[in-house]
Coordinates of C-alpha atoms in Angstrom, one line a residue:
M1245 CA 11.2 -22.1 28.8
I1246 CA 12.4 -20.0 25.8
S1247 CA 10.7 -21.0 22.5
A1248 CA 12.0 -21.0 19.7
P1249 CA 11.6 -18.1 17.1
H1250 CA 9.4 -18.0 14.2
R1251 CA 10.5 -18.4 11.0
L1252 CA 8.7 -18.6 7.8
E1253 CA 8.8 -20.4 4.7
L1254 CA 10.4 -18.1 2.7
S1255 CA 11.1 -20.9 -0.3
D1256 CA 7.3 -20.7 -0.4
L1257 CA 6.0 -16.9 -0.1
Q1258 CA 5.9 -15.2 -3.6
A1259 CA 8.8 -12.1 -3.3
G1260 CA 8.1 -8.5 -3.3
M1261 CA 6.2 -8.4 0.2
L1262 CA 8.9 -8.8 3.1
R1263 CA 11.7 -7.3 0.7
A1264 CA 10.8 -4.4 -1.6
F1265 CA 12.6 -5.5 -5.0
K1266 CA 14.2 -1.8 -5.3
L1267 CA 13.9 -1.9 -8.9
P1268 CA 13.6 1.2 -11.1
V1269 CA 10.4 0.3 -12.9
A1270 CA 7.2 -1.7 -13.1
A1271 CA 4.2 -2.9 -15.3
Y1272 CA 0.7 -4.0 -13.9
V1273 CA -1.3 -6.6 -16.4
F1274 CA -4.5 -7.7 -15.3
A1275 CA -6.1 -10.3 -17.7
R1276 CA -9.7 -11.8 -18.1
V1277 CA -10.0 -15.5 -18.5
D1278 CA -11.7 -16.7 -21.2
D1279 CA -10.5 -20.2 -22.1
R1280 CA -10.0 -21.6 -18.5
A1281 CA -8.1 -25.2 -19.8
T1282 CA -5.5 -23.4 -21.7
A1283 CA -5.1 -20.1 -19.6
R1284 CA -4.1 -22.6 -16.5
A1285 CA -1.5 -24.2 -18.6
W1286 CA 0.1 -21.6 -20.1
L1287 CA 0.4 -20.0 -16.0
R1288 CA 1.2 -23.4 -14.6
E1289 CA 4.2 -22.0 -17.2
V1290 CA 4.4 -18.5 -16.0
Q1291 CA 4.5 -19.7 -12.5
G1292 CA 8.2 -21.1 -12.2
D1293 CA 9.2 -16.9 -13.3
I1294 CA 8.1 -16.5 -10.3
L1295 CA 10.8 -15.1 -7.6
T1296 CA 10.3 -16.6 -3.9
E1297 CA 11.5 -14.3 -0.8
E1298 CA 14.6 -17.4 -0.5
R1299 CA 15.7 -16.6 -3.6
R1300 CA 15.4 -12.5 -2.9
R1301 CA 17.2 -12.8 0.0
H1302 CA 20.6 -13.8 -1.7
G1303 CA 20.1 -10.7 -3.7
K1304 CA 18.6 -8.1 -6.3
P1305 CA 17.2 -9.5 -9.4
E1306 CA 17.3 -7.9 -12.6
W1307 CA 13.5 -9.3 -12.7
A1308 CA 11.0 -10.1 -10.9
L1309 CA 7.3 -11.6 -11.4
N1310 CA 4.5 -11.9 -9.3
L1311 CA 1.5 -13.4 -9.4
A1312 CA -2.5 -12.9 -8.0
F1313 CA -6.4 -13.6 -8.5
S1314 CA -9.5 -11.4 -8.0
H1315 CA -12.2 -13.4 -6.4
A1316 CA -13.6 -13.5 -9.8
G1317 CA -11.1 -14.8 -11.3
L1318 CA -10.2 -17.5 -8.7
K1319 CA -13.6 -19.3 -9.6
A1320 CA -12.9 -18.5 -13.6
I1321 CA -9.6 -19.9 -13.2
G1322 CA -11.5 -23.0 -11.8
A1323 CA -11.2 -22.7 -7.5
P1324 CA -13.8 -25.6 -6.0
E1325 CA -16.8 -23.8 -4.4
V1326 CA -15.4 -24.7 -1.1
V1327 CA -12.5 -22.5 -1.0
L1328 CA -14.4 -19.6 -3.1
A1329 CA -16.7 -20.2 -0.2
S1330 CA -14.1 -19.6 2.1
F1331 CA -12.9 -16.1 1.6
P1332 CA -14.0 -13.1 3.9
E1333 CA -16.8 -11.2 2.6
E1334 CA -14.7 -7.8 1.6
F1335 CA -12.4 -9.5 -0.8
R1336 CA -15.7 -11.9 -2.5
E1337 CA -17.2 -8.9 -3.4
G1338 CA -14.2 -7.0 -4.6
M1339 CA -13.0 -3.3 -4.1
A1340 CA -15.5 -1.7 -6.8
Q1341 CA -18.3 -2.7 -4.6
R1342 CA -17.0 -1.5 -1.0
A1343 CA -16.6 1.9 -2.7
E1344 CA -18.6 3.5 0.3
R1345 CA -16.9 2.1 2.6
L1346 CA -13.9 3.4 1.2
G1347 CA -15.3 6.7 0.2
D1348 CA -14.5 6.3 -3.1
A1349 CA -17.3 8.7 -4.2
G1350 CA -17.9 11.1 -6.7
P1351 CA -15.0 11.6 -9.3
S1352 CA -13.4 8.4 -7.7
S1353 CA -16.2 5.8 -7.5
P1354 CA -16.4 3.2 -10.2
A1355 CA -18.0 4.3 -13.1
Y1356 CA -15.0 7.0 -13.3
W1357 CA -12.7 4.2 -13.2
D1358 CA -9.8 3.3 -16.1
E1359 CA -11.5 0.6 -18.3
G1360 CA -11.0 -3.1 -16.9
L1361 CA -10.7 -2.2 -13.3
G1362 CA -13.8 -3.0 -11.3
T1363 CA -15.8 -4.5 -14.0
G1364 CA -14.9 -8.1 -12.5
D1365 CA -13.5 -8.9 -15.7
A1366 CA -10.0 -8.2 -14.0
H1367 CA -9.1 -12.0 -13.1
V1368 CA -5.4 -12.9 -13.0
F1369 CA -3.1 -9.9 -11.9
L1370 CA 0.3 -10.2 -13.4
S1371 CA 3.4 -7.6 -12.3
I1372 CA 6.8 -7.6 -13.5
N1373 CA 9.6 -5.5 -12.0
A1374 CA 12.9 -5.2 -13.7
S1375 CA 16.1 -3.0 -13.6
S1376 CA 16.2 -1.2 -16.8
E1377 CA 12.8 0.2 -19.3
D1378 CA 14.5 -2.5 -21.7
L1379 CA 14.6 -5.3 -20.0
L1380 CA 10.6 -4.3 -19.0
G1381 CA 9.5 -4.0 -22.6
Q1382 CA 11.4 -7.4 -23.5
R1383 CA 9.1 -9.0 -20.0
L1384 CA 6.3 -7.7 -21.1
D1385 CA 6.1 -8.1 -25.0
A1386 CA 6.4 -12.0 -23.6
L1387 CA 4.0 -12.2 -21.4
R1388 CA 1.3 -10.3 -24.0
S1389 CA 1.9 -12.9 -26.5
G1390 CA 2.2 -15.9 -23.7
A1391 CA -1.2 -14.6 -22.2
T1392 CA -3.3 -13.8 -25.5
G1393 CA -2.3 -17.0 -27.0
A1394 CA -3.6 -19.1 -24.0
G1395 CA -7.0 -18.4 -23.4
L1396 CA -6.7 -14.7 -21.3
T1397 CA -7.4 -11.1 -22.5
I1398 CA -5.6 -7.9 -21.2
V1399 CA -7.9 -5.7 -19.6
N1400 CA -5.7 -3.4 -18.3
E1401 CA -2.3 -2.3 -18.1
Q1402 CA 0.1 0.1 -16.3
R1403 CA 3.4 1.3 -16.7
A1404 CA 5.4 2.9 -13.9
A1405 CA 9.0 3.8 -12.6
V1406 CA 10.6 5.4 -10.1
L1407 CA 10.8 9.2 -10.2
S1408 CA 14.4 10.8 -11.2
S1409 CA 13.8 12.4 -8.2
R1410 CA 13.2 9.8 -6.0
R1411 CA 10.1 11.9 -4.1
D1412 CA 6.7 11.2 -5.3
H1413 CA 4.9 14.5 -7.8
F1414 CA 3.9 16.2 -4.4
G1415 CA 7.7 16.8 -3.6
L1416 CA 7.8 14.2 -0.7
S1417 CA 10.0 11.3 -0.2
D1418 CA 8.0 8.3 0.1
G1419 CA 8.8 4.7 0.6
I1420 CA 10.9 5.7 4.0
S1421 CA 9.3 3.3 6.7
D1422 CA 9.0 -0.2 6.3
V1423 CA 7.1 -3.2 8.5
A1424 CA 9.5 -5.6 10.0
V1425 CA 7.2 -8.8 10.4
E1426 CA 8.3 -12.1 12.7
G1427 CA 10.5 -14.8 10.8
S1428 CA 11.2 -13.1 7.7
G1429 CA 15.2 -12.9 8.4
I1430 CA 16.1 -9.4 7.7
P1431 CA 17.3 -7.6 10.4
M1432 CA 14.4 -4.2 12.2
Q1433 CA 15.5 -1.0 12.1
P1434 CA 13.8 0.6 15.5
G1435 CA 10.3 2.3 14.1
Q1436 CA 9.5 -0.8 11.8
G1437 CA 7.7 -2.9 13.9
V1438 CA 5.6 -3.4 17.6
P1439 CA 6.5 -0.3 19.9
R1440 CA 7.8 -2.1 23.3
P1441 CA 8.1 -0.4 27.2
R1442 CA 11.6 1.9 27.1
G1443 CA 11.8 2.7 23.9
R1444 CA 12.1 -0.7 22.1
W1445 CA 10.8 -2.3 19.2
R1446 CA 9.9 -5.7 18.1
P1447 CA 8.5 -7.4 15.0
V1448 CA 4.8 -7.3 13.7
K1449 CA 3.5 -11.2 13.8
A1450 CA 3.8 -13.2 11.0
G1451 CA 0.1 -14.0 10.7
E1452 CA -0.2 -10.4 10.5
M1453 CA 0.6 -10.8 6.7
V1454 CA 0.7 -14.2 6.0
L1455 CA -1.9 -16.6 5.8
G1456 CA -1.3 -19.8 7.8
H1457 CA 0.6 -17.9 10.7
R1458 CA -0.2 -16.8 13.9
D1459 CA -1.3 -13.0 14.3
E1460 CA -0.9 -10.4 17.5
D1461 CA -3.7 -12.1 18.9
G1462 CA -2.3 -15.4 18.4
V1463 CA -4.4 -16.9 16.4
L1464 CA -3.9 -18.4 12.7
P1465 CA -6.5 -15.6 10.7
P1466 CA -9.4 -16.9 8.6
A1467 CA -7.7 -18.3 5.4
P1468 CA -8.9 -21.0 2.8
P1469 CA -8.7 -24.8 3.2
G1470 CA -5.7 -26.8 1.6
P1471 CA -2.5 -25.4 0.5
L1472 CA -4.0 -22.6 -1.0
G1473 CA -4.2 -21.1 3.1
R1474 CA -0.2 -21.2 3.8
N1475 CA 1.9 -18.3 3.0
A1476 CA -0.7 -16.6 0.6
T1477 CA -1.5 -13.0 1.2
Y1478 CA -4.0 -10.5 0.1
L1479 CA -3.0 -7.4 -2.0
V1480 CA -5.3 -4.2 -2.2
Y1481 CA -3.7 -2.6 -5.4
R1482 CA -5.2 1.2 -6.5
K1483 CA -4.7 3.4 -9.4
L1484 CA -4.3 7.0 -7.6
F1485 CA -4.7 10.3 -9.3
M1486 CA -2.3 13.3 -8.1
D1487 CA -3.6 16.4 -8.7
V1488 CA 0.0 18.4 -8.3
P1489 CA -1.2 22.2 -9.5
V1490 CA -3.8 21.8 -6.8
F1491 CA -1.5 20.7 -4.7
T1492 CA 0.8 23.4 -5.0
E1493 CA -1.6 26.5 -5.3
H1494 CA -3.7 25.4 -2.2
I1495 CA -0.4 25.1 -0.1
R1496 CA 1.2 28.6 -1.4
R1497 CA -2.8 30.0 -0.1
A1498 CA -2.5 28.5 3.1
A1499 CA 0.7 29.3 3.7
K1500 CA -0.5 33.0 3.5
A1501 CA -3.3 32.7 4.9
L1502 CA -1.7 31.5 8.4
E1503 CA 1.5 33.7 7.6
C1504 CA 4.0 30.9 7.8
D1505 CA 6.1 28.8 5.2
E1506 CA 5.3 26.3 2.8
E1507 CA 7.1 23.8 3.8
L1508 CA 5.9 23.9 7.6
I1509 CA 2.3 23.7 5.8
V1510 CA 3.4 20.9 4.1
A1511 CA 5.1 19.4 6.8
K1512 CA 2.0 19.5 9.1
I1513 CA -0.2 17.9 7.1
I1514 CA 2.3 14.9 6.7
G1515 CA 3.7 14.5 9.6
R1516 CA 6.9 14.4 7.8
W1517 CA 9.0 17.6 6.2
R1518 CA 9.7 16.9 2.6
D1519 CA 12.6 14.8 2.7
G1520 CA 10.7 12.6 5.2
T1521 CA 12.4 13.9 8.5
P1522 CA 9.4 13.1 11.4
L1523 CA 8.2 16.1 12.8
V1524 CA 8.3 14.8 16.1
L1525 CA 11.7 14.5 16.0
S1526 CA 12.5 18.3 14.5
Q1527 CA 9.6 20.8 14.3
E1528 CA 11.3 23.4 13.5
R1529 CA 13.4 22.3 10.0
P1530 CA 14.3 19.2 8.3
D1531 CA 17.3 17.5 9.4
P1532 CA 19.3 15.3 6.4
A1533 CA 21.6 13.6 8.8
L1534 CA 18.3 12.3 11.0
V1535 CA 16.2 10.9 7.6
S1536 CA 19.1 9.5 6.4
D1537 CA 20.2 7.2 9.3
P1538 CA 17.8 4.2 9.4
K1539 CA 18.3 3.8 12.8
R1540 CA 17.0 7.2 13.7
A1541 CA 14.9 7.9 10.7
N1542 CA 11.8 6.0 11.8
D1543 CA 12.4 5.5 15.8
F1544 CA 9.8 8.2 17.0
R1545 CA 6.5 7.8 19.0
Y1546 CA 3.5 10.3 20.0
A1547 CA 2.6 9.4 23.4
S1548 CA 4.9 12.7 24.3
D1549 CA 3.1 14.6 21.8
P1550 CA -0.9 14.0 23.1
Q1551 CA -2.2 17.1 21.7
G1552 CA -0.7 16.8 18.4
F1553 CA 1.5 20.4 18.8
A1554 CA 4.8 18.6 17.6
C1555 CA 3.1 16.4 14.7
P1556 CA -0.7 17.4 14.2
V1557 CA -2.7 14.2 15.5
G1558 CA -4.9 14.8 11.8
S1559 CA -1.5 14.5 9.9
H1560 CA -1.1 11.6 7.5
I1561 CA 1.0 9.3 9.0
R1562 CA -0.2 9.8 12.2
R1563 CA -3.6 8.8 11.4
C1564 CA -2.0 6.0 9.1
Y1565 CA -0.2 4.5 12.1
P1566 CA -1.0 6.1 14.9
R1567 CA 2.1 4.2 17.1
D1568 CA 1.6 4.1 20.3
T1569 CA -1.7 6.7 20.9
L1570 CA -4.3 5.0 19.7
G1571 CA -6.0 2.7 22.6
Y1572 CA -4.7 0.9 25.2
G1573 CA -1.2 2.3 24.9
G1574 CA -1.2 1.5 21.0
K1575 CA -2.4 -1.9 21.4
L1576 CA -5.2 -1.6 18.4
A1577 CA -2.7 0.4 16.3
K1578 CA -0.5 -3.5 15.7
R1579 CA -3.8 -5.3 14.5
H1580 CA -3.8 -2.7 11.8
R1581 CA -0.5 -2.8 10.0
I1582 CA -0.1 -2.9 6.3
I1583 CA 2.9 -3.3 4.8
R1584 CA 2.8 -1.0 1.6
R1585 CA 4.3 -1.5 -2.1
G1586 CA 3.8 0.3 -5.1
M1587 CA 5.2 2.9 -7.9
H1588 CA 4.7 5.9 -9.2
Y1589 CA 3.3 6.5 -12.8
G1590 CA 3.4 9.3 -14.9
P1591 CA 5.8 12.1 -16.0
A1592 CA 6.7 14.6 -13.6
L1593 CA 5.1 17.8 -14.2
P1594 CA 8.1 20.5 -14.8
D1595 CA 6.0 23.1 -13.5
P1596 CA 4.1 22.4 -10.6
T1597 CA 1.4 25.3 -10.5
E1598 CA 0.6 24.2 -14.7
D1599 CA -1.9 21.7 -15.5
D1600 CA -0.1 19.6 -18.4
G1601 CA -2.9 17.6 -18.7
Q1602 CA -1.2 14.4 -18.5
D1603 CA -2.2 12.1 -15.7
R1604 CA 0.4 11.6 -13.2
G1605 CA 0.2 9.7 -9.6
L1606 CA 0.6 6.9 -7.6
I1607 CA -0.2 2.7 -7.8
F1608 CA -0.7 2.1 -4.7
M1609 CA 0.0 -1.3 -3.1
C1610 CA -0.1 -3.0 -0.2
F1611 CA -0.1 -6.3 1.8
Q1612 CA -2.1 -7.6 4.9
A1613 CA -3.6 -11.0 6.1
S1614 CA -7.1 -9.1 6.4
I1615 CA -8.3 -6.4 3.8
S1616 CA -11.4 -5.3 6.3
R1617 CA -8.9 -5.2 9.2
Q1618 CA -6.1 -3.7 8.1
F1619 CA -6.8 -1.6 4.8
E1620 CA -9.8 -0.6 5.1
T1621 CA -9.7 0.1 8.7
I1622 CA -6.9 2.6 7.7
Q1623 CA -8.6 4.0 4.6
A1624 CA -12.4 4.2 5.6
L1625 CA -12.3 4.9 9.6
W1626 CA -8.5 6.4 9.9
I1627 CA -8.5 8.3 6.2
N1628 CA -11.7 9.5 5.6
D1629 CA -12.6 9.8 9.0
G1630 CA -11.6 11.3 12.1
N1631 CA -13.9 10.2 15.5
A1632 CA -11.0 7.8 16.3
F1633 CA -8.5 11.0 16.9
G1634 CA -11.0 13.1 18.6
L1635 CA -11.0 15.1 15.2
A1636 CA -15.1 14.4 14.5
D1637 CA -15.5 14.7 10.9
D1638 CA -12.5 16.0 9.6
K1639 CA -10.7 13.8 7.1
D1640 CA -6.6 13.1 6.3
F1641 CA -6.0 16.2 4.1
L1642 CA -3.3 14.5 1.7
L1643 CA -6.0 11.0 0.3
G1644 CA -9.5 12.1 2.6
D1645 CA -12.5 12.6 0.0
G1646 CA -12.0 16.0 0.3
D1647 CA -15.4 17.8 -1.2
G1648 CA -14.2 21.4 0.1
S1649 CA -16.0 21.4 3.0
D1650 CA -13.2 20.0 5.4
K1651 CA -10.1 21.5 7.4
M1652 CA -7.1 20.5 8.9
T1653 CA -6.2 21.4 12.1
I1654 CA -2.9 22.5 13.4
H1655 CA -2.6 22.3 16.7
G1656 CA -1.5 24.9 19.0
N1657 CA -2.7 28.0 21.7
P1658 CA -4.4 29.0 19.4
P1659 CA -5.7 26.2 17.0
R1660 CA -5.0 27.2 13.4
F1661 CA -6.9 25.6 10.6
I1662 CA -6.1 24.7 6.4
H1663 CA -9.1 24.9 4.6
P1664 CA -11.4 24.0 2.8
Q1665 CA -10.3 20.8 2.3
P1666 CA -10.0 20.3 -1.8
R1667 CA -9.1 17.1 -3.4
F1668 CA -5.7 16.5 -4.4
V1669 CA -5.6 12.7 -4.8
T1670 CA -8.5 10.8 -7.2
V1671 CA -9.5 6.8 -7.2
K1672 CA -8.7 6.2 -10.8
G1673 CA -9.3 2.3 -10.3
G1674 CA -8.8 -0.8 -7.6
E1675 CA -9.2 -4.4 -7.4
Y1676 CA -9.2 -6.9 -4.5
L1677 CA -6.2 -9.4 -4.8
F1678 CA -5.1 -13.3 -3.2
Q1679 CA -1.6 -13.6 -4.0
P1680 CA -0.8 -17.6 -3.1
G1681 CA 2.0 -19.2 -1.9
I1682 CA 4.2 -21.4 -4.2
T1683 CA 2.3 -24.7 -3.1
G1684 CA -1.3 -23.0 -2.7
L1685 CA -0.6 -21.5 -6.7
R1686 CA 0.5 -25.2 -7.8
A1687 CA -1.9 -26.5 -6.4
L1688 CA -4.9 -24.4 -8.0
L1689 CA -3.4 -24.6 -11.2
E1690 CA -2.6 -28.3 -11.2
G1691 CA -6.1 -29.3 -9.3

């Protein structure tokens, strides 16, 4: 007997996870709860503006609001002790307390984070995405006015925007890959789900991303009791400074040392050419026709390239999602998927070789049902360590916490190495957040 297909309750899910908003500007606001009763009353009003996945399904909005809480925020807003105690350890502790595991050391340590992040004061997270700077400014002004008059103090605020180049500050195409989730109603493109035999793919089980639904092991992920435990998700927020001049200079030095093209060096580090063309599909040059075709841009695996001659085993995208090459034909990788969202901040650097002293980088956000199993595994065991890939202590050359002692291996006969490893990216702050479903949010604020 064929079971009925699983369907998510889209009208109870906050939008932005299953379908990216694809709006050009955003603002991310963290606030501290100073007066519980007043703050709850205001947040009850605000929740009516939250876009659901069901409404998002019918078209792109002009603006969208999301609401999430840190563990300290759930306590501050009045969640019962039995609920607070039910959350997993990593969420209760928060990102700053997990810094050692995450590799957030040296200039990335919480002692140097932006004001308001990692201090325990970031109780409530409100994000606004909008179709224009003017509209974003209007919505942000209204939010500031409402929050400060309702027992909340804004402790951190961050603006972000899509760069005019449609690439990141390092000149790399981003946002090419996505994750297809079972029951979302979104047509799946090849490469967005879990690899199956004979080149096929299937969506990731809903419980890998959404609480209250079965995951890849066929079980319900741990969740708080009551309505908070259904149609919720965990959100990881990280502000990542990108050092463009250091990246540019290091690529030039590596290309000169290895006597090869700078663009090939970048492609080997990332696993894609700058335009997003996967190395495993096009080793010699970028292929604009391929990368612009959603049916081909992510339809690849690594089992046919076990030694990494086409795409290095330690390349950024291969570490972050090993597809079919990590344990039992890739069966382990499917338990560590995340849905990446976020946006870049700061102005583009006109001359990538000259430091203008301005802050620029990426607001990285990702959704998952388990922060420890999904985000932390990727960050701690795949990005900041190489043992899972037979690379000893080598780190991801793009995001690893480089101190000058590590290297990037370009596989071949003989292999070649890019070294030393500088720090291209520095963590400027972050939080672990819980984003309730609409029903759970209503219960939290009315309880």
